[in-house]
Amino acid sequence: MPMGPKDNTFDVIIIGAGISGIGTAYWLQEKCPGKRYAILEARERIGGTWDLFRYPGIRSDSDMFTFGYRFKPWENPKSLSDGESIRNYLKETAEENGIDRNIHFGHKVLSADWDWEETQWTLEVAHGDQTSTLKTSFLYMCAGYYSYEEGYRPKFDGVETYKGTMVHPQFWPEDLDYSDKKVAVIGSGATAVTLVPSLADKAARVTMVQRSPTYIMKLPNRNGLYISLKKWLPGRLAYRLTRWRNLMMTMGLYGFSRAFPDRMKNLLMKGAAAELPEGYPVKKHFNPTYNPWDQRLCVIPDGDLFKAIKGGKADVVTDEISHFTSKGIALKSGEVLEADIIVTATGLKMKLLGGARITIDGKPLDTHEVLVYKGMMMSGVPNFALAFGYTNNSWTLKTDLTANLVCRILTYMDRKGYGVVVPMVPDDIAEEEFLPLDSGYMKRAQHILPKNGSRRPWRVYQNYLMDMLLTRFGRVRDRHLKFDPTRN
């Protein structure tokens, strides 16, 4: 039911009950127990991404021992786990900590306006065919960065002539039967490399159609260290040690890739060649034109994609699509791929702030005109934080640090009697591109993405150790944050 008029004012409102929102609520309860908060979730279930995506094989593309929360051990030895297990983990976390009692499902935020006179946010929220007004001193956006309503669909000539079944992974039909069917998967990112081996179990043949290759690396999907440590140590300690080992390995891999891109490229190519049939054209299908980590590296558990190719159940075609035919896809090389089902794993459509209209005293916020302070607060926007994770490591590593720093700021404000905090950009900070990735979905969203600054605290370095030291032990107050004692 919608919240009544007596329940419409909060200290903090969190938007989104996915992995960021649940983790943020936990730290808010722990560090700021006196704060009255609510989580507004537009969907009817916990999970966010892990409830939305239901395509075959849906799993994490990050190591679960760092993707999971540091306060709740991930006890499954699988490093890359399935979507349902992750959603159950989130649900269990919320129930164990009483977070679920503060979630309001089916509540979609339409707009949020900051009023400098009242020094608070006023939210217009839709619940079914009703709308209500909520107020909060602090607004925390944990709604992710892409649209749940639509995925990215490139325009293909002749698509209307295709007589088979076309599916986007974001909207996978529960009753889709692909048994003994010929399936073409368009794309080469994390979704495509997950789908291909999963579909190959039942399909007659699965072909991954890619315009250009992606770097792909095999990862053993059973964490032997965690299993061994649990035999001798308490589970929580075993988890922490495994988490730190995996974290350092990921950071080392990223650092090596950026420092020695050619050597890393050769290692990845050799790794793929060792898993594929002798003579397989690895240079054609697994040799991107960019350097490792210019785009996100795809990780496959136990080399499942390579196994599907080696077993003859899947293959890869690297070519551009000319047009669709009634029976499949015509490529620019002249080859025609017949397919009973075509899956357009062509990416996400980015959408910031959950699609809500954000205004300051009625003036719309242009997200492309702001800089991001410590990867979490927007310049000129009062009492507002944004959960945005790492691109080169597990998402939650960064959102965990962000939540803890926000709690430190709120505690500092209470102690000093401040009611408002707003980041302000000094004149000596230059503007730069927000994220160092060359991915298609980032390029398509340049007009809405905020900006980086030329140095800290306005520059995001994608470095967990550096961020951890600054967020946990650095001073809360600096010359970039303006505090106002005005209260409601």
Coordinates of C-alpha atoms in Angstrom, one line a residue:
M1 CA 0.0 0.0 0.0
P2 CA 1.1 3.6 -0.5
M3 CA 2.6 5.3 2.5
G4 CA 0.1 7.6 4.3
P5 CA 0.5 11.3 4.9
K6 CA 1.9 10.8 8.4
D7 CA 4.7 8.5 7.1
N8 CA 5.9 10.7 4.3
T9 CA 9.0 12.4 5.8
F10 CA 12.4 10.6 6.2
D11 CA 15.9 11.4 7.0
V12 CA 17.2 9.3 4.0
I13 CA 15.4 7.8 1.0
I14 CA 17.3 5.2 -0.9
I15 CA 16.0 4.5 -4.5
G16 CA 16.5 0.9 -5.6
A17 CA 16.5 -2.4 -3.8
G18 CA 19.2 -4.1 -5.8
I19 CA 22.7 -4.9 -4.6
S20 CA 23.6 -1.3 -4.1
G21 CA 20.5 -0.3 -2.2
I22 CA 20.5 -3.3 0.2
G23 CA 24.2 -2.7 1.0
T24 CA 23.7 1.0 1.5
A25 CA 20.7 0.3 3.9
Y26 CA 22.9 -2.1 5.9
W27 CA 25.6 0.5 6.5
L28 CA 23.0 3.3 7.2
Q29 CA 21.5 1.1 9.9
E30 CA 24.9 0.3 11.4
K31 CA 26.6 3.7 11.2
C32 CA 23.6 6.0 11.6
P33 CA 21.1 4.0 13.6
G34 CA 19.0 7.1 14.5
K35 CA 18.2 7.9 10.9
R36 CA 14.7 7.1 9.6
Y37 CA 15.0 5.7 6.1
A38 CA 13.0 4.1 3.3
I39 CA 13.9 2.2 0.2
L40 CA 11.7 2.8 -2.8
E41 CA 11.7 0.0 -5.4
A42 CA 9.9 0.4 -8.6
R43 CA 9.6 -3.4 -9.1
E44 CA 7.8 -5.9 -7.0
R45 CA 10.8 -7.9 -5.8
I46 CA 14.3 -7.5 -4.4
G47 CA 17.2 -7.9 -6.7
G48 CA 17.4 -5.2 -9.3
T49 CA 19.5 -6.6 -12.2
W50 CA 19.4 -10.1 -10.6
D51 CA 15.6 -10.1 -10.7
L52 CA 15.2 -8.4 -14.1
F53 CA 17.4 -10.7 -16.2
R54 CA 16.2 -14.2 -16.6
Y55 CA 17.9 -15.4 -19.8
P56 CA 19.6 -18.9 -19.8
G57 CA 22.9 -18.9 -17.9
I58 CA 22.5 -15.5 -16.3
R59 CA 25.4 -15.1 -13.9
S60 CA 27.8 -12.6 -12.4
D61 CA 30.7 -11.5 -14.5
S62 CA 32.6 -10.5 -11.4
D63 CA 34.2 -12.6 -8.7
M64 CA 31.5 -13.2 -6.0
F65 CA 34.0 -13.1 -3.2
T66 CA 34.5 -9.4 -4.0
F67 CA 31.1 -8.7 -5.5
G68 CA 29.4 -10.0 -2.3
Y69 CA 29.2 -7.8 0.7
R70 CA 32.1 -7.6 3.1
F71 CA 29.7 -7.9 6.1
K72 CA 28.0 -11.0 4.8
P73 CA 30.2 -13.9 3.6
W74 CA 29.5 -15.4 0.2
E75 CA 29.5 -19.1 1.1
N76 CA 29.1 -20.7 -2.3
P77 CA 32.5 -21.8 -3.6
K78 CA 31.6 -20.7 -7.1
S79 CA 33.4 -17.5 -8.1
L80 CA 30.9 -16.7 -10.9
S81 CA 27.5 -17.6 -9.6
D82 CA 24.0 -17.8 -11.2
G83 CA 21.5 -15.0 -11.0
E84 CA 19.0 -16.8 -8.8
S85 CA 21.7 -17.6 -6.2
I86 CA 22.7 -13.9 -6.1
R87 CA 19.1 -12.8 -5.8
N88 CA 18.6 -15.2 -2.9
Y89 CA 21.7 -13.8 -1.3
L90 CA 20.3 -10.3 -1.5
K91 CA 16.9 -11.4 -0.1
E92 CA 18.6 -13.2 2.8
T93 CA 20.7 -10.2 3.6
A94 CA 17.7 -7.9 3.7
E95 CA 15.7 -10.3 5.9
E96 CA 18.5 -11.1 8.3
N97 CA 19.1 -7.4 9.0
G98 CA 15.5 -6.2 8.9
I99 CA 16.1 -4.1 5.8
D100 CA 13.1 -5.7 4.1
R101 CA 10.8 -4.0 6.5
N102 CA 11.9 -0.6 5.1
I103 CA 11.4 -1.5 1.4
H104 CA 8.3 -0.2 -0.4
F105 CA 7.8 -2.2 -3.6
G106 CA 6.0 -0.9 -6.6
H107 CA 7.0 2.7 -5.8
K108 CA 8.5 4.5 -8.8
V109 CA 10.1 7.9 -8.3
L110 CA 8.9 10.2 -11.0
S111 CA 10.6 13.4 -9.8
A112 CA 12.6 14.8 -7.0
D113 CA 13.0 18.5 -6.3
W114 CA 15.3 20.1 -3.8
D115 CA 13.9 23.2 -2.1
W116 CA 16.4 25.6 -0.6
E117 CA 13.8 27.2 1.6
E118 CA 12.8 23.9 3.2
T119 CA 16.2 22.4 2.8
Q120 CA 14.8 19.1 1.8
W121 CA 13.8 16.9 -1.2
T122 CA 10.2 16.5 -2.3
L123 CA 9.6 13.3 -4.3
E124 CA 6.6 12.5 -6.5
V125 CA 6.2 8.8 -6.4
A126 CA 3.9 6.5 -8.4
H127 CA 2.3 3.4 -6.9
G128 CA 0.0 1.7 -9.3
D129 CA -2.5 4.3 -10.5
Q130 CA -1.9 6.5 -7.5
T131 CA 0.8 9.1 -6.8
S132 CA 2.0 10.4 -3.4
T133 CA 4.5 13.0 -2.2
L134 CA 7.4 12.0 0.1
K135 CA 10.0 14.3 1.7
T136 CA 13.5 13.5 2.7
S137 CA 16.5 15.4 4.1
F138 CA 19.0 13.2 2.0
L139 CA 18.4 11.4 -1.3
Y140 CA 20.5 8.4 -2.1
M141 CA 20.3 7.1 -5.7
C142 CA 21.0 3.3 -6.0
A143 CA 19.0 2.6 -9.1
G144 CA 21.9 1.6 -11.4
Y145 CA 22.8 3.1 -14.7
Y146 CA 20.7 1.5 -17.4
S147 CA 17.0 1.4 -18.4
Y148 CA 14.9 -1.5 -17.2
E149 CA 12.2 -0.6 -19.8
E150 CA 14.3 -1.0 -22.9
G151 CA 17.6 -2.4 -24.1
Y152 CA 19.8 -1.1 -26.8
R153 CA 18.6 -2.3 -30.3
P154 CA 20.7 -1.2 -33.3
K155 CA 18.8 -0.7 -36.5
F156 CA 19.2 -3.6 -38.9
D157 CA 18.0 -3.4 -42.5
G158 CA 15.2 -5.8 -43.4
V159 CA 14.5 -6.9 -39.8
E160 CA 10.8 -6.8 -40.5
T161 CA 11.2 -9.5 -43.1
Y162 CA 12.5 -12.1 -40.6
K163 CA 10.0 -14.8 -39.9
G164 CA 11.6 -16.5 -36.9
T165 CA 11.7 -15.5 -33.3
M166 CA 13.7 -12.5 -32.2
V167 CA 14.5 -11.9 -28.5
H168 CA 16.4 -9.4 -26.4
P169 CA 18.1 -10.9 -23.4
Q170 CA 16.6 -8.2 -21.1
F171 CA 13.1 -9.5 -21.9
W172 CA 13.6 -13.2 -22.2
P173 CA 10.3 -15.1 -22.6
E174 CA 9.8 -17.8 -19.9
D175 CA 8.2 -20.2 -22.4
L176 CA 10.8 -19.8 -25.2
D177 CA 11.7 -23.3 -26.4
Y178 CA 15.1 -23.4 -28.2
S179 CA 15.6 -27.1 -28.1
D180 CA 17.0 -28.4 -31.4
K181 CA 16.7 -25.0 -32.9
K182 CA 19.4 -23.0 -34.8
V183 CA 20.2 -19.9 -32.8
A184 CA 22.1 -16.8 -33.7
V185 CA 23.3 -14.5 -30.9
I186 CA 24.3 -11.0 -32.0
G187 CA 26.9 -9.5 -29.8
S188 CA 30.3 -10.3 -28.1
G189 CA 30.0 -8.9 -24.6
A190 CA 29.3 -10.5 -21.3
T191 CA 25.7 -11.4 -22.1
A192 CA 26.6 -13.0 -25.4
V193 CA 29.4 -15.1 -24.0
T194 CA 27.1 -16.3 -21.2
L195 CA 24.3 -17.1 -23.5
V196 CA 26.1 -19.1 -26.1
P197 CA 27.3 -22.0 -24.0
S198 CA 24.1 -22.1 -22.0
L199 CA 21.9 -22.3 -25.2
A200 CA 24.3 -24.9 -26.7
D201 CA 23.2 -27.4 -24.1
K202 CA 19.8 -27.8 -25.9
A203 CA 20.0 -26.0 -29.2
A204 CA 21.0 -27.7 -32.4
R205 CA 23.5 -25.1 -33.1
V206 CA 24.4 -21.7 -31.7
T207 CA 26.4 -19.0 -33.6
M208 CA 27.8 -15.9 -32.0
V209 CA 27.7 -13.1 -34.6
Q210 CA 30.2 -10.4 -33.6
R211 CA 31.2 -7.3 -35.5
S212 CA 34.4 -7.2 -33.6
P213 CA 36.0 -9.5 -31.0
T214 CA 36.2 -9.1 -27.2
Y215 CA 39.0 -10.2 -24.9
I216 CA 37.9 -13.4 -23.1
M217 CA 39.6 -15.1 -20.2
K218 CA 38.9 -18.5 -18.6
L219 CA 38.4 -18.5 -14.8
P220 CA 38.2 -21.7 -12.7
N221 CA 34.7 -21.5 -11.2
R222 CA 35.5 -23.3 -7.9
N223 CA 37.5 -21.4 -5.4
G224 CA 39.9 -23.9 -4.0
L225 CA 41.5 -21.4 -1.6
Y226 CA 38.1 -20.7 0.1
I227 CA 37.3 -24.4 0.3
S228 CA 40.7 -25.2 1.9
L229 CA 40.6 -22.2 4.3
K230 CA 37.2 -23.2 5.6
K231 CA 38.6 -26.5 6.8
W232 CA 40.9 -24.8 9.2
L233 CA 39.5 -21.3 9.9
P234 CA 36.1 -19.8 10.9
G235 CA 34.0 -19.1 7.8
R236 CA 34.0 -15.3 8.1
L237 CA 37.8 -15.3 8.3
A238 CA 38.1 -17.7 5.4
Y239 CA 35.8 -15.4 3.4
R240 CA 37.8 -12.3 4.2
L241 CA 41.2 -13.9 3.3
T242 CA 39.7 -15.2 0.0
R243 CA 38.2 -11.8 -0.7
W244 CA 41.5 -10.0 -0.3
R245 CA 43.4 -12.5 -2.3
N246 CA 40.9 -12.2 -5.2
L247 CA 40.8 -8.4 -4.9
M248 CA 44.6 -8.1 -5.1
M249 CA 44.7 -10.5 -8.1
T250 CA 42.1 -8.5 -10.0
M251 CA 43.9 -5.2 -9.3
G252 CA 47.2 -6.8 -10.3
L253 CA 45.6 -8.1 -13.6
Y254 CA 44.2 -4.6 -14.4
G255 CA 47.5 -2.9 -13.5
F256 CA 49.5 -5.3 -15.6
S257 CA 47.1 -4.9 -18.5
R258 CA 47.4 -1.1 -18.5
A259 CA 51.2 -1.2 -18.0
F260 CA 52.0 -4.0 -20.5
P261 CA 49.0 -4.2 -22.9
D262 CA 50.9 -6.1 -25.6
R263 CA 52.1 -8.8 -23.2
M264 CA 48.6 -9.1 -21.7
K265 CA 47.1 -9.4 -25.1
N266 CA 49.5 -12.2 -26.0
L267 CA 48.7 -14.1 -22.8
L268 CA 44.9 -13.8 -23.5
M269 CA 45.4 -15.0 -27.1
K270 CA 47.5 -17.9 -26.0
G271 CA 45.0 -18.8 -23.3
A272 CA 42.2 -18.9 -25.9
A273 CA 44.3 -20.9 -28.4
A274 CA 45.0 -23.5 -25.7
E275 CA 41.3 -24.1 -25.1
L276 CA 40.2 -24.2 -28.7
P277 CA 40.7 -26.8 -31.5
E278 CA 44.1 -26.9 -33.2
G279 CA 44.1 -24.5 -36.1
Y280 CA 41.1 -22.5 -34.9
P281 CA 41.3 -18.9 -36.2
V282 CA 41.9 -17.3 -32.8
K283 CA 43.4 -14.1 -34.3
K284 CA 40.2 -13.5 -36.3
H285 CA 37.7 -14.2 -33.6
F286 CA 39.4 -13.4 -30.3
N287 CA 41.8 -10.6 -31.2
P288 CA 40.3 -7.2 -30.5
T289 CA 41.7 -4.0 -32.1
Y290 CA 41.8 -2.2 -28.7
N291 CA 44.1 -2.9 -25.7
P292 CA 43.0 -5.0 -22.8
W293 CA 40.7 -3.1 -20.4
D294 CA 40.0 -0.3 -22.9
Q295 CA 36.7 -2.2 -22.7
R296 CA 35.6 -4.5 -19.9
L297 CA 37.3 -7.9 -20.0
C298 CA 34.9 -10.9 -20.3
V299 CA 35.5 -13.8 -18.0
I300 CA 34.0 -17.3 -18.7
P301 CA 33.7 -19.9 -15.9
D302 CA 35.8 -23.0 -16.6
G303 CA 36.1 -22.0 -20.2
D304 CA 32.5 -22.9 -21.0
L305 CA 32.4 -20.9 -24.2
F306 CA 35.6 -22.5 -25.5
K307 CA 34.2 -26.0 -24.6
A308 CA 31.0 -25.4 -26.5
I309 CA 33.0 -24.3 -29.6
K310 CA 35.4 -27.3 -29.3
G311 CA 32.5 -29.7 -28.9
G312 CA 30.9 -28.5 -32.1
K313 CA 27.8 -27.1 -30.5
A314 CA 28.7 -23.4 -31.0
D315 CA 30.8 -21.3 -33.3
V316 CA 31.8 -17.7 -33.8
V317 CA 31.4 -15.5 -36.9
T318 CA 33.2 -12.2 -37.1
D319 CA 31.6 -10.0 -39.7
E320 CA 29.2 -7.1 -40.2
I321 CA 25.5 -7.7 -40.7
S322 CA 24.3 -6.5 -44.1
H323 CA 20.6 -7.2 -43.6
F324 CA 18.1 -9.6 -42.3
T325 CA 16.3 -12.2 -44.5
S326 CA 13.1 -14.1 -43.9
K327 CA 15.2 -17.0 -42.6
G328 CA 18.1 -15.3 -40.8
I329 CA 21.0 -12.9 -41.2
A330 CA 22.9 -11.9 -44.4
L331 CA 26.5 -10.8 -43.7
K332 CA 28.6 -8.3 -45.7
S333 CA 30.9 -11.1 -46.7
G334 CA 28.1 -12.7 -48.6
E335 CA 27.5 -15.5 -46.1
V336 CA 23.9 -16.1 -45.0
L337 CA 23.2 -17.6 -41.5
E338 CA 19.9 -19.3 -41.1
A339 CA 18.4 -19.1 -37.6
D340 CA 15.1 -20.2 -36.0
I341 CA 15.8 -17.7 -33.2
I342 CA 17.9 -14.6 -33.2
V343 CA 19.0 -13.1 -29.8
T344 CA 20.0 -9.5 -30.0
A345 CA 22.6 -9.3 -27.1
T346 CA 23.5 -5.8 -28.3
G347 CA 23.8 -4.1 -25.0
L348 CA 22.1 -1.8 -22.5
K349 CA 20.6 1.6 -22.9
M350 CA 22.0 3.8 -20.2
K351 CA 19.7 5.8 -18.0
L352 CA 20.9 7.7 -14.9
L353 CA 19.0 8.5 -11.7
G354 CA 16.4 5.8 -12.3
G355 CA 14.8 8.0 -15.0
A356 CA 13.5 10.4 -12.4
R357 CA 13.3 14.1 -13.2
I358 CA 15.7 15.8 -10.8
T359 CA 15.4 19.6 -10.1
I360 CA 17.0 22.1 -7.8
D361 CA 14.4 24.8 -6.9
G362 CA 12.5 23.8 -10.0
K363 CA 15.5 24.0 -12.3
P364 CA 16.2 20.7 -14.1
L365 CA 19.5 19.0 -13.4
D366 CA 21.7 18.5 -16.4
T367 CA 23.8 15.4 -15.5
H368 CA 26.3 16.1 -18.2
E369 CA 27.1 19.5 -16.7
V370 CA 28.1 18.3 -13.3
L371 CA 31.4 16.8 -11.9
V372 CA 31.3 13.9 -9.5
Y373 CA 32.9 14.3 -6.1
K374 CA 34.7 11.2 -4.9
G375 CA 32.7 9.2 -7.4
M376 CA 29.5 9.7 -5.4
M377 CA 28.2 13.3 -5.1
M378 CA 27.3 15.7 -7.9
S379 CA 28.6 19.2 -7.9
G380 CA 26.0 21.8 -6.9
V381 CA 23.5 19.2 -5.8
P382 CA 22.7 19.3 -2.1
N383 CA 22.2 16.3 0.2
F384 CA 22.5 13.8 -2.6
A385 CA 24.6 10.7 -3.3
L386 CA 24.9 8.3 -6.1
A387 CA 26.0 4.6 -6.0
F388 CA 28.2 4.0 -8.9
G389 CA 30.6 1.0 -8.7
Y390 CA 33.9 0.2 -10.3
T391 CA 34.3 -0.7 -14.0
N392 CA 37.6 -2.6 -13.6
N393 CA 36.6 -4.5 -10.4
S394 CA 33.5 -5.7 -8.6
W395 CA 30.8 -3.1 -8.5
T396 CA 30.0 -3.4 -4.8
L397 CA 33.6 -2.7 -3.7
K398 CA 33.1 0.9 -4.6
T399 CA 29.4 1.2 -3.5
D400 CA 30.4 -0.2 -0.1
L401 CA 33.0 2.5 0.3
T402 CA 30.6 5.2 -0.9
A403 CA 27.9 4.1 1.7
N404 CA 30.4 4.2 4.5
L405 CA 31.7 7.7 3.5
V406 CA 28.1 9.0 3.3
C407 CA 27.4 7.7 6.8
R408 CA 30.6 9.5 8.0
I409 CA 29.3 12.8 6.4
L410 CA 25.8 12.4 7.9
T411 CA 27.3 11.7 11.4
Y412 CA 29.6 14.7 11.0
M413 CA 26.7 16.9 10.0
D414 CA 24.7 15.8 13.1
R415 CA 27.6 16.4 15.4
K416 CA 28.3 19.9 14.0
G417 CA 24.6 20.9 13.6
Y418 CA 24.7 21.1 9.8
G419 CA 21.6 20.4 7.7
V420 CA 23.0 20.7 4.2
V421 CA 26.1 19.5 2.4
V422 CA 26.8 20.4 -1.2
P423 CA 30.0 19.7 -3.3
M424 CA 31.4 22.8 -5.0
V425 CA 34.0 22.7 -7.8
P426 CA 37.0 25.0 -7.2
D427 CA 38.2 27.1 -10.2
D428 CA 41.5 25.1 -10.4
I429 CA 39.8 21.8 -11.4
A430 CA 39.5 21.0 -15.1
E431 CA 36.8 18.8 -16.6
E432 CA 37.5 15.4 -18.1
E433 CA 35.7 12.3 -19.4
F434 CA 33.9 10.4 -16.6
L435 CA 35.0 6.8 -17.2
P436 CA 38.1 5.4 -19.0
L437 CA 36.1 2.8 -21.0
D438 CA 35.7 2.8 -24.7
S439 CA 32.6 0.5 -24.6
G440 CA 29.7 1.2 -27.0
Y441 CA 27.2 1.8 -24.2
M442 CA 29.5 4.4 -22.7
K443 CA 30.0 6.2 -26.0
R444 CA 26.2 6.3 -26.6
A445 CA 25.7 7.9 -23.2
Q446 CA 28.3 10.6 -23.4
H447 CA 25.5 13.3 -23.5
I448 CA 24.1 12.2 -20.1
L449 CA 27.2 11.1 -18.2
P450 CA 28.6 13.5 -15.6
K451 CA 32.3 14.5 -15.8
N452 CA 35.5 13.7 -14.0
G453 CA 37.8 16.3 -12.6
S454 CA 41.4 16.7 -13.4
R455 CA 42.5 15.5 -9.9
R456 CA 41.2 14.2 -6.6
P457 CA 38.7 14.4 -5.1
W458 CA 36.9 15.0 -8.4
R459 CA 38.8 12.4 -10.3
V460 CA 37.8 8.7 -10.1
Y461 CA 41.0 6.5 -10.3
Q462 CA 39.3 3.1 -10.2
N463 CA 41.7 2.0 -7.4
Y464 CA 40.1 0.3 -4.4
L465 CA 43.1 0.5 -2.1
M466 CA 43.5 4.3 -2.6
D467 CA 39.7 4.9 -2.3
M468 CA 39.5 2.7 0.8
L469 CA 42.2 4.7 2.6
L470 CA 40.7 8.0 1.7
T471 CA 37.0 7.2 2.5
R472 CA 37.7 5.4 5.7
F473 CA 40.6 7.5 7.1
G474 CA 40.6 10.8 5.3
R475 CA 39.0 13.9 6.7
V476 CA 35.3 14.3 6.1
R477 CA 35.5 18.1 5.6
D478 CA 37.6 19.6 2.9
R479 CA 37.5 22.8 0.8
H480 CA 35.3 21.0 -1.8
L481 CA 32.3 20.4 0.5
K482 CA 30.2 23.3 1.6
F483 CA 28.2 22.8 4.8
D484 CA 25.1 24.9 5.8
P485 CA 23.7 25.0 9.3
T486 CA 20.2 25.7 8.1
R487 CA 17.7 23.1 9.2
N488 CA 14.1 22.4 8.3

